[in-house]
Amino acid sequence: MSADVARRIPVTLIPGDGTGPECIQAARRIVDASGAPIDWEVFEAGAKVFKKGLSSGVPPETMDSITRTRVALKGPLETPIGFGEKSANVTLRKLFETYSNVRPVRELPGVTTPYSGRGIDLVVVRENVEDLYAGIEYMQTPGVAQALKLISFKGSERIARFAFEYARSEGRTKVACATKANILKFSEGMLKRAFEQVASDYPEIEPWHVIVDNAAHQLVKRPEQFEVLVMTNMNGDILSDLTSALVGGLGFAASANIGGEAAIFEAVHGSAPKYAGKNVINPTAVILSAVMMLRHLGLFDEAGAIEHAVFVTLESGVLTGDVLGYDRGTPTTEYTDTIIGNLGRRTETWSVRDVKPLQLPKLDPAPDYVKATSRAVVGLDVFVETPLTAAELGASLMDLTRDTRLSLVMISSRGTKVFPPTGAMTETGDHFRCRFIIRENPGDLPDEDVHQLLARISREHRWMHIEKLQEFDGELGFTRDQGD
Amino acid sequence: MSADVARRIPVTLIPGDGTGPECIQAARRIVDASGAPIDWEVFEAGAKVFKKGLSSGVPPETMDSITRTRVALKGPLETPIGFGEKSANVTLRKLFETYSNVRPVRELPGVTTPYSGRGIDLVVVRENVEDLYAGIEYMQTPGVAQALKLISFKGSERIARFAFEYARSEGRTKVACATKANILKFSEGMLKRAFEQVASDYPEIEPWHVIVDNAAHQLVKRPEQFEVLVMTNMNGDILSDLTSALVGGLGFAASANIGGEAAIFEAVHGSAPKYAGKNVINPTAVILSAVMMLRHLGLFDEAGAIEHAVFVTLESGVLTGDVLGYDRGTPTTEYTDTIIGNLGRRTETWSVRDVKPLQLPKLDPAPDYVKATSRAVVGLDVFVETPLTAAELGASLMDLTRDTRLSLVMISSRGTKVFPPTGAMTETGDHFRCRFIIRENPGDLPDEDVHQLLARISREHRWMHIEKLQEFDGELGFTRDQGD
């Protein structure tokens, strides 16, 4: 029990959809039975809210509660098709800037997998608010879609630091950073650079970088080599789901979404509507998410007691239908009762980690960003839709822009240079990227020259996207093309 | 043996770097011993070429040879740091428009893994020339990087059709399409839509869609449920490396890069320089890539004979150092000799697939693209770099654009709306997306209005990126924001 019994801690509780309420009820009963001084504030989000016509899936009173409590435990939420474009789960993560998604995965007693006996015990730390997950997309032509992958240095630094702090809080000795920096030098490379920079503040922890596809390979081949992995959002999404399959599946996959202002704890699994109301769902993922929540709140004794009770229960062979088959599994309520009955007992064969308080990276309230000492705009990429061939488009653009300050140096199709011709067999469509560079007297290109160039191109061609080509501190801020 | 012994088939052979030459030599000896009528044309690519100063890593004579032979078998290539930004492997794939990457994975005799006995036998078909792999990146501010994920309908249709044709050629019954269409409705959704459309041409094959993170989970949990999976480039990169770990690792991972004009066959693994020249490398991945090549060339008997000989060899316990330990493994040359000695023998316990000729999707030589019946530009997204807060920026932009045809409707930070304020706790940096929509009389916005808006914004703000907001056939061609 924590020292100050009088102190009660308010927590927002969101039962969610499908089997969510059953899982949440199990976790709530166990947390209460542990003596943790939680005052639950129950609020809605998800399917019912979408159906009321609120396209975010999260009503203001739920937002208000989390803004007040700063901590939520939630069941899975559905995003019914046709009621809104955005997932309510993603909405909550983004609106409360919970920039870290934490997905611990470890071998569990009684849950046999092809990896049993190898001692898997790893944590995926996933950046949670940037990257392709922002869902910024454009149809650039009727047949070409573009999504933007945006990665900031500050966002990368923050998640890298979080990963090291998390490792430190759990007494871990290694942190791996998995990126695709070999192909995406700027965006994925941003996390790699931030990671390498931050690592020096944690001399007791060994940092290593691994290419993300190799990480996927290694996680299947030798998962026991990993302790903590940090990744950008989309890669972390895929690899954290991979890891949860190593140890018994989504019924056991807990997660935390942690930011500087608020934290949301939830199971990884969906609402599993076909099992709803049947008292068969495995509530362990939500229970272990509640354990993470108690540690976040500093209630280490209660958290440890529940974790021990879960392990003792699993060791005794009390297991739910997802493990034993739904005709033979222990019902959800009985499984919950067994865990409550085991509170106070300690596993003999399984270890429970001695967790220290997590130090969240301190953030300056003022907006913070990287500054360059010197900078210049040196050209422009103009994305054009046209039925012309690359050669015809090239000739036309050269003609149109002959007396401007900018010179056409290249046209590419999906990143491969197609003009001037390279002899390659590249197929093209109706979507081209046309690169213009300052013809002479390189320096900072004024916007007037940009406007003039666009006016010229607009005379004969349809463009839909422009990128300025910049230099920061003497480094090119744009990539070259395949074949260039 | 094929019927026409007199017909010789030229193939470009690229030994590659590190252990590449040893693997290629093994494959070449086995192919020759099988009686396949191949005339090898040996050419360079990779490290030596980079060191000569050619930043593509692929010299013109190698390009010319592949242009002539249309078929290459290659060893792994290094991309030495500092000699060029682009990988020579990627260069070859893109310049020859080999739009399909094929990665078969199956359980092998004698190679014990946690999945042994479950009969894993699947193929990942990965789109090979589009997506984030184009490597189109911009530093938009000194601290914010952007990569473009470009997906075309035609590219998606082509790879979806390839997957079904591949399934048909191998007598497979199911094709899964794994995408992140739930988050990226336009770009990842493009493959999903193309897949669903193409599926109807293959009534004997069962199509199904799976979210890519769930696919990663299912591939670890129950890989035997998959036959053929098709994916966009980056997802396919990660998941195909996952799958090769299910059955014994990269020493056995063959691959083909197939396009309408040319095909390149190669092992998935790297050049493994630390084992180079030691006669210990496992050449099976290149050998099985050569088997894929022989089938591509219509030499089904020779391909089957080699595949049988490899299985007989593995069944007999002749295995290389990557499986048995490098102190105990069979040397590369002896392993190769054993396979050659086993040519003509057939495995009793392992099946070799009866493969039919692959029908490549027929492509019209004229550029082909999707057309819209009606279309309009309805607004503009302008990406601005500023130290202002969202509220200050919003006030300034509203003021600057008051008498233009476009009205500021929203500012967002990494996909989350921050102006007008939503009450969310979103942190911001110096990078904002500002959305302008036609104020009244919606219709097709002329470029003159775009130029006018940009000129106004340029008066006080620094922008680096513009996207036109378009409608095609009455459907919005842009996504809404979180919180919008």
mmCIF file of N, CA and C in Angstrom, chain A residues 52 71 88:
data_model
loop_
_atom_site.group_PDB
_atom_site.id
_atom_site.type_symbol
_atom_site.label_atom_id
_atom_site.label_comp_id
_atom_site.label_asym_id
_atom_site.label_seq_id
_atom_site.Cartn_x
_atom_site.Cartn_y
_atom_site.Cartn_z
ATOM 1 N N LYS A 52 -23.872 9.244 -32.405
ATOM 2 C CA LYS A 52 -24.565 10.496 -32.043
ATOM 3 C C LYS A 52 -24.196 11.625 -33.007
ATOM 4 N N VAL A 71 -4.916 11.290 -16.706
ATOM 5 C CA VAL A 71 -4.666 9.850 -16.824
ATOM 6 C C VAL A 71 -5.962 9.156 -17.217
ATOM 7 N N ALA A 88 -11.005 7.123 -33.272
ATOM 8 C CA ALA A 88 -11.082 7.786 -31.967
ATOM 9 C C ALA A 88 -9.842 7.498 -31.133
#
